[in-house]
Amino acid sequence: MSLQILLNGIFLGAIYVNIAVGFSLAWGVMDVINVAHGTMIVVGAFVTFACFKAFGLDPFLSLPISMAVLFIIGYGSQKYLLNLVVKVGIFLSLILTFGLDLVIINTLLMIFTGDYRSLTPSYSGSSFQIGSLVIPYVRLAILVICILLTALLQLFLSKTRTGNAIRATSQNRQAAQIVGVDVAKVYSITLGISAALAGACGSLISTIQSFTPFEGGFFIMKAFIICVLGGLGNVWGAIFGGLLLGVVETTGASIFGTGFQEAISAIIMILVLIFLPKGIVGSKYK
Amino acid sequence: MGGQKKIFLIFGLIAVLGLIVLPFFLEGYWIRVITSIFMYAIITAALNIIAGFAGYAAFGNIVFFGIGAYTTAMLMLRVGLYWWVGAIVGGVLASLYAILLGIPILRLRGHYFAIATLGINRATEQIALDWGSFTGGGKGITLPLPQMEINTFYAMIYFIMFGLLAFTVLVNYGIARSRLGYALRAIRENEGAAEASGIFAPRCKIVAWAISAFITGITGGVFAYWFSFIEPATVFDIMIAVKAFVMMMLGGAGTVLGPVLGAFLIELISETVWGKFLTIHMLILGIIMVAIVILMPRGIMEFFRKKFSLAAIWNNIKNQAV
Amino acid sequence: MSLLEGRNVTRAFGALKAVDAVDFQVREGEILGLIGPNGAGKTTLVNLVTGTYPLTEGEISFKGTPITGLKPAKVSRLGIARTFQIVQPFPGMSVRENVVVGALFGKSGTGRSTKEAFREADRWIDFVHLQDYRNAAVDQINISFRKRMDLAKALAMNPEVLMLDEVMAGLNTKDIEEMITLVKRINQELRISLLVIEHVMKAVMSVCHRVTVLHHGAKIADGSPQEVVRDPRVIEAYLGERYAKARKGSET
């Protein structure tokens, strides 16, 4: 396997890590499988698109905007909708987020129509070389930002008060409540952060591929697979799973062609679910 | 028999008779609409067996529809079998698929099982897409049109679907009253206690899924015959599965008539009110899903049994909220 | 004749032994008490018998045939039933429906029609005096009734050995008296042998023929209730070293 392919795998993996970290946060902390996560990523992409088209704002600079917009969407959804059913069961939350997904997709459809959209900032295709390795600028920037976001999240969770509250609640909701944690608020913030990460991801992805409001399904499938591979609620698991999937996919594509790629990923996920129900890395820290 | 039950039965009988004579009064478009409603009702009622009775949320149950459709289409085209033979074989293959996959997958806990079935559907859809030489790939399979007058054909399909629906409802009814039914409900309510009571859970779950798959598979076969054209995106469409789930929940998961009622309600509303505006239609469906989950997760049938009032709903929500 | 027997029964997690080389037997027709401080491994032992947990070492046999490693459903169908420390009902169903599950899938369940099973269920609901709540939703009755329902369900399974896990816990004095009478009836009228995990000493003393005591997973005493209660090791396990020493001191 050539170094270039490995590198491409890492570039792809970085995005996957980003997708998974946000998704896994909601799942790990609140047992909420946010099926709308994929579409939230798409929302981020559209926010960036809108900023680019309307104000000529560079996609990387629109990151804070898309993150803010998505944070509000996530926070609001949790506070007014999900918090009402979280206790009843993981399944009802799942259906609710499915419904949410439909609503968001269709709102996007109404605003932007179903046409494929893409962004082409001036530096789009350029790259530099180290030896025989080709390194596109955009991909490198994405890698760096993904690392930064993941590191910031990890710091936030371990060093700040809110972060600690989130971790406590994820381990034991009732115990956290007894100690005075406002669980409803913690949940809302968690989904807000999860959505914000999705927004960032979307902004980044908008620079490398075209998209429609329906793109979410593709991302959510990746998120599932990575969480299954890497275990839940576990930032390191998401990193491991994301990078692994990225490398496996690029390697597979170079050998088999892009054809059976998706089927293979899905089958890998099912096999892992069957044989290693706790993921390759280990269980949730619950 | 209680007074309420009698009224129910009479209405039911009228409805059934009405549906039987309808094709003689309606024009083509509406016959197809109602046939499609029947189809959704069958898929939902079949889903009810594994998701409603047993409590295993098979989100990807539509995979069996696709398997049935493809089996039927390929047998008709390549081997020249009659459509109904193909459909039955499709149903059998679908249940074999369920049994094989069920052995490992049904051991998984709730949400993992749900996701695994999604993965199975997606993987199977991809295989259908990528194995072009065998399945026709993205271009799908086109069947020769049936050799009969078009309106007669549609009326025939109407009755076939109606018959299948009646069959499925009877199966649901039979299961609900049988040992299997009690076993499945016990498994749904408390699997550990069910096993302690002597229930062989893995066996029961697999049987339930196999039955669900069989019915869903046959329906896929009928669909292939009906439309004379199938492709992966349509017969493995996850949206059908999601809709079926909502219909089941709206009507009442685990009841006999609930899923059918739910299907009728949602499809009728969809068709008559929003049929033209696809976008709004999906949006409203999404909102309905959210509303059902929050306001009445147990479905409409529950309201026929207990009193309901806005106050009761509000109380429920307050108790549930974090 | 020993009906249910365990030899060298061990369940270990690495170095931690939840149950440590325990030998026990329930003889035909007897009520065996299983006591010990919290965490002694009593419920774990029951879970090992039912097959809920696998054994690390040792064997368990029922009527002479080994049952080690059998799945819980299989063990139940052989004629060993149990109740749970924290009642495990089927929440969405009525009392009657809960008990009928036992009647349908217990030892005599195969081949029973649902009609017969419901008749059987009604019989046991009457036996535990729960007839007034026959059709009540199980999540709406209080703990005493739920325990009796759990008992009815286990009886509906037609067991030869019934294992009760703290069936008196949470009951008031009157309910305890009634439960004691029920347990005696089960043993004497129905000829069912019992293994009873209990903390309520009054029940243990008045109901059990023999008592086995566990502490930190190991058996520390075995004998009649009177013998066991005076055994210094048992006293030490329950009340601590200092009390045991003080007591010994005052007895000399």
PDB file of N, CA and C in Angstrom, chain A residues 52-135:
ATOM      1  N   PHE A  52     -20.989  31.998   1.209  1.00  0.00           N
ATOM      2  CA  PHE A  52     -20.070  32.145   0.079  1.00  0.00           C
ATOM      3  C   PHE A  52     -20.742  32.865  -1.068  1.00  0.00           C
ATOM      4  N   LYS A  53     -21.951  32.417  -1.395  1.00  0.00           N
ATOM      5  CA  LYS A  53     -22.669  33.003  -2.527  1.00  0.00           C
ATOM      6  C   LYS A  53     -23.103  34.431  -2.230  1.00  0.00           C
ATOM      7  N   ALA A  54     -23.543  34.682  -1.004  1.00  0.00           N
ATOM      8  CA  ALA A  54     -24.095  36.002  -0.696  1.00  0.00           C
ATOM      9  C   ALA A  54     -23.011  37.032  -0.375  1.00  0.00           C
ATOM     10  N   PHE A  55     -22.024  36.625   0.397  1.00  0.00           N
ATOM     11  CA  PHE A  55     -21.025  37.588   0.837  1.00  0.00           C
ATOM     12  C   PHE A  55     -19.623  37.275   0.349  1.00  0.00           C
ATOM     13  N   GLY A  56     -19.482  36.188  -0.403  1.00  0.00           N
ATOM     14  CA  GLY A  56     -18.154  35.813  -0.848  1.00  0.00           C
ATOM     15  C   GLY A  56     -17.272  35.395   0.312  1.00  0.00           C
ATOM     16  N   LEU A  57     -17.897  34.991   1.429  1.00  0.00           N
ATOM     17  CA  LEU A  57     -17.120  34.618   2.600  1.00  0.00           C
ATOM     18  C   LEU A  57     -16.402  33.286   2.376  1.00  0.00           C
ATOM     19  N   ASP A  58     -15.124  33.279   2.686  1.00  0.00           N
ATOM     20  CA  ASP A  58     -14.330  32.069   2.531  1.00  0.00           C
ATOM     21  C   ASP A  58     -14.917  30.951   3.403  1.00  0.00           C
ATOM     22  N   PRO A  59     -15.045  29.747   2.829  1.00  0.00           N
ATOM     23  CA  PRO A  59     -15.681  28.663   3.591  1.00  0.00           C
ATOM     24  C   PRO A  59     -15.056  28.420   4.960  1.00  0.00           C
ATOM     25  N   PHE A  60     -13.736  28.478   5.049  1.00  0.00           N
ATOM     26  CA  PHE A  60     -13.129  28.206   6.340  1.00  0.00           C
ATOM     27  C   PHE A  60     -13.470  29.280   7.365  1.00  0.00           C
ATOM     28  N   LEU A  61     -13.704  30.488   6.863  1.00  0.00           N
ATOM     29  CA  LEU A  61     -14.049  31.552   7.797  1.00  0.00           C
ATOM     30  C   LEU A  61     -15.495  31.465   8.251  1.00  0.00           C
ATOM     31  N   SER A  62     -16.303  30.733   7.487  1.00  0.00           N
ATOM     32  CA  SER A  62     -17.710  30.658   7.879  1.00  0.00           C
ATOM     33  C   SER A  62     -17.935  29.588   8.938  1.00  0.00           C
ATOM     34  N   LEU A  63     -16.871  28.910   9.318  1.00  0.00           N
ATOM     35  CA  LEU A  63     -17.004  27.863  10.345  1.00  0.00           C
ATOM     36  C   LEU A  63     -17.723  28.335  11.605  1.00  0.00           C
ATOM     37  N   PRO A  64     -17.299  29.434  12.188  1.00  0.00           N
ATOM     38  CA  PRO A  64     -17.978  29.877  13.407  1.00  0.00           C
ATOM     39  C   PRO A  64     -19.470  30.108  13.174  1.00  0.00           C
ATOM     40  N   ILE A  65     -19.807  30.602  11.984  1.00  0.00           N
ATOM     41  CA  ILE A  65     -21.217  30.880  11.719  1.00  0.00           C
ATOM     42  C   ILE A  65     -22.014  29.584  11.663  1.00  0.00           C
ATOM     43  N   SER A  66     -21.515  28.625  10.883  1.00  0.00           N
ATOM     44  CA  SER A  66     -22.278  27.378  10.769  1.00  0.00           C
ATOM     45  C   SER A  66     -22.342  26.676  12.121  1.00  0.00           C
ATOM     46  N   MET A  67     -21.246  26.757  12.887  1.00  0.00           N
ATOM     47  CA  MET A  67     -21.264  26.111  14.198  1.00  0.00           C
ATOM     48  C   MET A  67     -22.294  26.770  15.108  1.00  0.00           C
ATOM     49  N   ALA A  68     -22.369  28.088  15.023  1.00  0.00           N
ATOM     50  CA  ALA A  68     -23.333  28.791  15.871  1.00  0.00           C
ATOM     51  C   ALA A  68     -24.760  28.425  15.485  1.00  0.00           C
ATOM     52  N   VAL A  69     -25.019  28.450  14.176  1.00  0.00           N
ATOM     53  CA  VAL A  69     -26.370  28.131  13.700  1.00  0.00           C
ATOM     54  C   VAL A  69     -26.771  26.729  14.145  1.00  0.00           C
ATOM     55  N   LEU A  70     -25.884  25.783  13.938  1.00  0.00           N
ATOM     56  CA  LEU A  70     -26.204  24.414  14.316  1.00  0.00           C
ATOM     57  C   LEU A  70     -26.316  24.232  15.821  1.00  0.00           C
ATOM     58  N   PHE A  71     -25.518  24.981  16.568  1.00  0.00           N
ATOM     59  CA  PHE A  71     -25.630  24.862  18.021  1.00  0.00           C
ATOM     60  C   PHE A  71     -27.044  25.224  18.448  1.00  0.00           C
ATOM     61  N   ILE A  72     -27.551  26.294  17.865  1.00  0.00           N
ATOM     62  CA  ILE A  72     -28.907  26.718  18.222  1.00  0.00           C
ATOM     63  C   ILE A  72     -29.927  25.653  17.839  1.00  0.00           C
ATOM     64  N   ILE A  73     -29.768  25.096  16.639  1.00  0.00           N
ATOM     65  CA  ILE A  73     -30.698  24.053  16.203  1.00  0.00           C
ATOM     66  C   ILE A  73     -30.643  22.852  17.146  1.00  0.00           C
ATOM     67  N   GLY A  74     -29.434  22.445  17.481  1.00  0.00           N
ATOM     68  CA  GLY A  74     -29.275  21.276  18.349  1.00  0.00           C
ATOM     69  C   GLY A  74     -29.823  21.541  19.743  1.00  0.00           C
ATOM     70  N   TYR A  75     -29.438  22.666  20.303  1.00  0.00           N
ATOM     71  CA  TYR A  75     -29.887  23.028  21.638  1.00  0.00           C
ATOM     72  C   TYR A  75     -31.405  23.093  21.687  1.00  0.00           C
ATOM     73  N   GLY A  76     -31.985  23.762  20.692  1.00  0.00           N
ATOM     74  CA  GLY A  76     -33.438  23.892  20.639  1.00  0.00           C
ATOM     75  C   GLY A  76     -34.140  22.551  20.509  1.00  0.00           C
ATOM     76  N   SER A  77     -33.620  21.705  19.614  1.00  0.00           N
ATOM     77  CA  SER A  77     -34.243  20.398  19.421  1.00  0.00           C
ATOM     78  C   SER A  77     -34.239  19.590  20.706  1.00  0.00           C
ATOM     79  N   GLN A  78     -33.120  19.627  21.392  1.00  0.00           N
ATOM     80  CA  GLN A  78     -33.046  18.849  22.628  1.00  0.00           C
ATOM     81  C   GLN A  78     -33.968  19.425  23.671  1.00  0.00           C
ATOM     82  N   LYS A  79     -33.916  20.740  23.821  1.00  0.00           N
ATOM     83  CA  LYS A  79     -34.651  21.365  24.919  1.00  0.00           C
ATOM     84  C   LYS A  79     -36.153  21.205  24.746  1.00  0.00           C
ATOM     85  N   TYR A  80     -36.634  21.422  23.513  1.00  0.00           N
ATOM     86  CA  TYR A  80     -38.082  21.436  23.344  1.00  0.00           C
ATOM     87  C   TYR A  80     -38.676  20.125  22.867  1.00  0.00           C
ATOM     88  N   LEU A  81     -37.844  19.265  22.283  1.00  0.00           N
ATOM     89  CA  LEU A  81     -38.397  18.020  21.763  1.00  0.00           C
ATOM     90  C   LEU A  81     -37.826  16.788  22.447  1.00  0.00           C
ATOM     91  N   LEU A  82     -36.532  16.605  22.281  1.00  0.00           N
ATOM     92  CA  LEU A  82     -35.944  15.357  22.760  1.00  0.00           C
ATOM     93  C   LEU A  82     -36.005  15.167  24.254  1.00  0.00           C
ATOM     94  N   ASN A  83     -35.841  16.249  25.004  1.00  0.00           N
ATOM     95  CA  ASN A  83     -35.869  16.103  26.456  1.00  0.00           C
ATOM     96  C   ASN A  83     -37.191  15.534  26.942  1.00  0.00           C
ATOM     97  N   LEU A  84     -38.208  15.616  26.077  1.00  0.00           N
ATOM     98  CA  LEU A  84     -39.502  15.112  26.495  1.00  0.00           C
ATOM     99  C   LEU A  84     -39.594  13.602  26.378  1.00  0.00           C
ATOM    100  N   VAL A  85     -38.724  13.008  25.602  1.00  0.00           N
ATOM    101  CA  VAL A  85     -38.863  11.569  25.404  1.00  0.00           C
ATOM    102  C   VAL A  85     -37.617  10.763  25.745  1.00  0.00           C
ATOM    103  N   VAL A  86     -36.584  11.462  26.147  1.00  0.00           N
ATOM    104  CA  VAL A  86     -35.323  10.773  26.404  1.00  0.00           C
ATOM    105  C   VAL A  86     -35.454   9.665  27.423  1.00  0.00           C
ATOM    106  N   LYS A  87     -36.262   9.895  28.444  1.00  0.00           N
ATOM    107  CA  LYS A  87     -36.359   8.882  29.493  1.00  0.00           C
ATOM    108  C   LYS A  87     -37.118   7.649  29.033  1.00  0.00           C
ATOM    109  N   VAL A  88     -37.960   7.813  28.027  1.00  0.00           N
ATOM    110  CA  VAL A  88     -38.828   6.697  27.678  1.00  0.00           C
ATOM    111  C   VAL A  88     -38.102   5.579  26.959  1.00  0.00           C
ATOM    112  N   GLY A  89     -37.070   5.942  26.218  1.00  0.00           N
ATOM    113  CA  GLY A  89     -36.376   4.843  25.551  1.00  0.00           C
ATOM    114  C   GLY A  89     -35.636   5.339  24.347  1.00  0.00           C
ATOM    115  N   ILE A  90     -34.598   4.622  24.039  1.00  0.00           N
ATOM    116  CA  ILE A  90     -33.686   5.040  23.003  1.00  0.00           C
ATOM    117  C   ILE A  90     -34.376   5.008  21.665  1.00  0.00           C
ATOM    118  N   PHE A  91     -35.328   4.170  21.515  1.00  0.00           N
ATOM    119  CA  PHE A  91     -36.080   3.968  20.351  1.00  0.00           C
ATOM    120  C   PHE A  91     -36.974   5.029  19.961  1.00  0.00           C
ATOM    121  N   LEU A  92     -37.666   5.614  20.956  1.00  0.00           N
ATOM    122  CA  LEU A  92     -38.526   6.731  20.652  1.00  0.00           C
ATOM    123  C   LEU A  92     -37.683   7.935  20.250  1.00  0.00           C
ATOM    124  N   SER A  93     -36.535   8.115  20.878  1.00  0.00           N
ATOM    125  CA  SER A  93     -35.684   9.236  20.472  1.00  0.00           C
ATOM    126  C   SER A  93     -35.260   9.044  19.034  1.00  0.00           C
ATOM    127  N   LEU A  94     -35.005   7.792  18.691  1.00  0.00           N
ATOM    128  CA  LEU A  94     -34.571   7.501  17.340  1.00  0.00           C
ATOM    129  C   LEU A  94     -35.639   7.919  16.336  1.00  0.00           C
ATOM    130  N   ILE A  95     -36.881   7.544  16.614  1.00  0.00           N
ATOM    131  CA  ILE A  95     -37.962   7.894  15.702  1.00  0.00           C
ATOM    132  C   ILE A  95     -38.141   9.397  15.657  1.00  0.00           C
ATOM    133  N   LEU A  96     -38.013  10.026  16.809  1.00  0.00           N
ATOM    134  CA  LEU A  96     -38.178  11.469  16.836  1.00  0.00           C
ATOM    135  C   LEU A  96     -37.119  12.134  15.963  1.00  0.00           C
ATOM    136  N   THR A  97     -35.878  11.670  16.087  1.00  0.00           N
ATOM    137  CA  THR A  97     -34.838  12.313  15.284  1.00  0.00           C
ATOM    138  C   THR A  97     -35.026  12.006  13.797  1.00  0.00           C
ATOM    139  N   PHE A  98     -35.642  10.856  13.509  1.00  0.00           N
ATOM    140  CA  PHE A  98     -35.982  10.559  12.121  1.00  0.00           C
ATOM    141  C   PHE A  98     -36.938  11.625  11.606  1.00  0.00           C
ATOM    142  N   GLY A  99     -37.940  11.904  12.422  1.00  0.00           N
ATOM    143  CA  GLY A  99     -38.915  12.924  12.047  1.00  0.00           C
ATOM    144  C   GLY A  99     -38.236  14.271  11.870  1.00  0.00           C
ATOM    145  N   LEU A 100     -37.358  14.570  12.806  1.00  0.00           N
ATOM    146  CA  LEU A 100     -36.626  15.833  12.738  1.00  0.00           C
ATOM    147  C   LEU A 100     -35.839  15.907  11.443  1.00  0.00           C
ATOM    148  N   ASP A 101     -35.214  14.782  11.122  1.00  0.00           N
ATOM    149  CA  ASP A 101     -34.424  14.684   9.903  1.00  0.00           C
ATOM    150  C   ASP A 101     -35.268  15.070   8.701  1.00  0.00           C
ATOM    151  N   LEU A 102     -36.477  14.483   8.629  1.00  0.00           N
ATOM    152  CA  LEU A 102     -37.355  14.786   7.508  1.00  0.00           C
ATOM    153  C   LEU A 102     -37.679  16.276   7.450  1.00  0.00           C
ATOM    154  N   VAL A 103     -37.973  16.833   8.611  1.00  0.00           N
ATOM    155  CA  VAL A 103     -38.326  18.253   8.647  1.00  0.00           C
ATOM    156  C   VAL A 103     -37.170  19.110   8.148  1.00  0.00           C
ATOM    157  N   ILE A 104     -35.967  18.809   8.624  1.00  0.00           N
ATOM    158  CA  ILE A 104     -34.817  19.615   8.223  1.00  0.00           C
ATOM    159  C   ILE A 104     -34.539  19.465   6.731  1.00  0.00           C
ATOM    160  N   ILE A 105     -34.572  18.201   6.253  1.00  0.00           N
ATOM    161  CA  ILE A 105     -34.296  17.990   4.831  1.00  0.00           C
ATOM    162  C   ILE A 105     -35.261  18.802   3.982  1.00  0.00           C
ATOM    163  N   ASN A 106     -36.528  18.756   4.375  1.00  0.00           N
ATOM    164  CA  ASN A 106     -37.508  19.436   3.546  1.00  0.00           C
ATOM    165  C   ASN A 106     -37.465  20.939   3.658  1.00  0.00           C
ATOM    166  N   THR A 107     -37.050  21.420   4.817  1.00  0.00           N
ATOM    167  CA  THR A 107     -36.858  22.863   4.920  1.00  0.00           C
ATOM    168  C   THR A 107     -35.734  23.287   3.976  1.00  0.00           C
ATOM    169  N   LEU A 108     -34.663  22.493   3.980  1.00  0.00           N
ATOM    170  CA  LEU A 108     -33.554  22.792   3.075  1.00  0.00           C
ATOM    171  C   LEU A 108     -34.015  22.752   1.620  1.00  0.00           C
ATOM    172  N   LEU A 109     -34.839  21.724   1.312  1.00  0.00           N
ATOM    173  CA  LEU A 109     -35.344  21.586  -0.051  1.00  0.00           C
ATOM    174  C   LEU A 109     -36.125  22.824  -0.474  1.00  0.00           C
ATOM    175  N   MET A 110     -36.909  23.314   0.450  1.00  0.00           N
ATOM    176  CA  MET A 110     -37.735  24.466   0.112  1.00  0.00           C
ATOM    177  C   MET A 110     -36.893  25.709  -0.119  1.00  0.00           C
ATOM    178  N   ILE A 111     -35.822  25.854   0.686  1.00  0.00           N
ATOM    179  CA  ILE A 111     -35.000  27.051   0.552  1.00  0.00           C
ATOM    180  C   ILE A 111     -34.042  26.948  -0.629  1.00  0.00           C
ATOM    181  N   PHE A 112     -33.395  25.788  -0.747  1.00  0.00           N
ATOM    182  CA  PHE A 112     -32.308  25.688  -1.708  1.00  0.00           C
ATOM    183  C   PHE A 112     -32.608  24.833  -2.928  1.00  0.00           C
ATOM    184  N   THR A 113     -33.744  24.161  -2.966  1.00  0.00           N
ATOM    185  CA  THR A 113     -34.092  23.179  -4.005  1.00  0.00           C
ATOM    186  C   THR A 113     -33.109  22.005  -3.985  1.00  0.00           C
ATOM    187  N   GLY A 114     -33.417  21.009  -4.775  1.00  0.00           N
ATOM    188  CA  GLY A 114     -32.641  19.771  -4.721  1.00  0.00           C
ATOM    189  C   GLY A 114     -31.429  19.751  -5.616  1.00  0.00           C
ATOM    190  N   ASP A 115     -31.090  20.877  -6.201  1.00  0.00           N
ATOM    191  CA  ASP A 115     -29.928  20.879  -7.101  1.00  0.00           C
ATOM    192  C   ASP A 115     -28.632  20.612  -6.342  1.00  0.00           C
ATOM    193  N   TYR A 116     -27.692  20.028  -7.078  1.00  0.00           N
ATOM    194  CA  TYR A 116     -26.361  19.831  -6.496  1.00  0.00           C
ATOM    195  C   TYR A 116     -25.679  21.186  -6.341  1.00  0.00           C
ATOM    196  N   ARG A 117     -25.097  21.393  -5.183  1.00  0.00           N
ATOM    197  CA  ARG A 117     -24.397  22.662  -4.931  1.00  0.00           C
ATOM    198  C   ARG A 117     -22.944  22.366  -4.671  1.00  0.00           C
ATOM    199  N   SER A 118     -22.110  23.296  -5.037  1.00  0.00           N
ATOM    200  CA  SER A 118     -20.705  23.149  -4.653  1.00  0.00           C
ATOM    201  C   SER A 118     -20.063  24.509  -4.517  1.00  0.00           C
ATOM    202  N   LEU A 119     -18.949  24.483  -3.841  1.00  0.00           N
ATOM    203  CA  LEU A 119     -18.215  25.728  -3.642  1.00  0.00           C
ATOM    204  C   LEU A 119     -16.882  25.635  -4.334  1.00  0.00           C
ATOM    205  N   THR A 120     -16.469  26.701  -4.949  1.00  0.00           N
ATOM    206  CA  THR A 120     -15.141  26.665  -5.550  1.00  0.00           C
ATOM    207  C   THR A 120     -14.347  27.907  -5.192  1.00  0.00           C
ATOM    208  N   PRO A 121     -13.781  27.892  -4.016  1.00  0.00           N
ATOM    209  CA  PRO A 121     -12.897  29.010  -3.682  1.00  0.00           C
ATOM    210  C   PRO A 121     -11.641  28.939  -4.541  1.00  0.00           C
ATOM    211  N   SER A 122     -10.902  30.010  -4.568  1.00  0.00           N
ATOM    212  CA  SER A 122      -9.781  30.127  -5.505  1.00  0.00           C
ATOM    213  C   SER A 122      -8.722  29.049  -5.333  1.00  0.00           C
ATOM    214  N   TYR A 123      -8.529  28.593  -4.123  1.00  0.00           N
ATOM    215  CA  TYR A 123      -7.441  27.642  -3.882  1.00  0.00           C
ATOM    216  C   TYR A 123      -7.869  26.184  -4.037  1.00  0.00           C
ATOM    217  N   SER A 124      -9.073  25.992  -4.555  1.00  0.00           N
ATOM    218  CA  SER A 124      -9.670  24.654  -4.611  1.00  0.00           C
ATOM    219  C   SER A 124      -8.757  23.516  -5.010  1.00  0.00           C
ATOM    220  N   GLY A 125      -8.229  23.596  -6.221  1.00  0.00           N
ATOM    221  CA  GLY A 125      -7.531  22.400  -6.697  1.00  0.00           C
ATOM    222  C   GLY A 125      -6.048  22.331  -6.362  1.00  0.00           C
ATOM    223  N   SER A 126      -5.530  23.394  -5.746  1.00  0.00           N
ATOM    224  CA  SER A 126      -4.059  23.414  -5.646  1.00  0.00           C
ATOM    225  C   SER A 126      -3.510  22.574  -4.510  1.00  0.00           C
ATOM    226  N   SER A 127      -2.286  22.182  -4.711  1.00  0.00           N
ATOM    227  CA  SER A 127      -1.629  21.333  -3.728  1.00  0.00           C
ATOM    228  C   SER A 127      -0.139  21.575  -3.766  1.00  0.00           C
ATOM    229  N   PHE A 128       0.545  21.006  -2.773  1.00  0.00           N
ATOM    230  CA  PHE A 128       2.011  21.073  -2.835  1.00  0.00           C
ATOM    231  C   PHE A 128       2.562  19.672  -2.695  1.00  0.00           C
ATOM    232  N   GLN A 129       3.821  19.555  -2.920  1.00  0.00           N
ATOM    233  CA  GLN A 129       4.394  18.215  -2.905  1.00  0.00           C
ATOM    234  C   GLN A 129       5.552  18.071  -1.953  1.00  0.00           C
ATOM    235  N   ILE A 130       5.573  16.927  -1.278  1.00  0.00           N
ATOM    236  CA  ILE A 130       6.755  16.569  -0.496  1.00  0.00           C
ATOM    237  C   ILE A 130       7.246  15.259  -1.087  1.00  0.00           C
ATOM    238  N   GLY A 131       8.353  15.320  -1.780  1.00  0.00           N
ATOM    239  CA  GLY A 131       8.822  14.116  -2.446  1.00  0.00           C
ATOM    240  C   GLY A 131       7.785  13.732  -3.478  1.00  0.00           C
ATOM    241  N   SER A 132       7.304  12.490  -3.417  1.00  0.00           N
ATOM    242  CA  SER A 132       6.306  12.087  -4.398  1.00  0.00           C
ATOM    243  C   SER A 132       4.887  12.219  -3.867  1.00  0.00           C
ATOM    244  N   LEU A 133       4.778  12.657  -2.624  1.00  0.00           N
ATOM    245  CA  LEU A 133       3.457  12.792  -2.010  1.00  0.00           C
ATOM    246  C   LEU A 133       2.789  14.091  -2.437  1.00  0.00           C
ATOM    247  N   VAL A 134       1.547  13.939  -2.900  1.00  0.00           N
ATOM    248  CA  VAL A 134       0.768  15.117  -3.257  1.00  0.00           C
ATOM    249  C   VAL A 134      -0.122  15.471  -2.086  1.00  0.00           C
ATOM    250  N   ILE A 135      -0.028  16.728  -1.636  1.00  0.00           N
ATOM    251  CA  ILE A 135      -0.844  17.164  -0.497  1.00  0.00           C
ATOM    252  C   ILE A 135      -1.678  18.375  -0.883  1.00  0.00           C
TER     253      ILE A 135
END
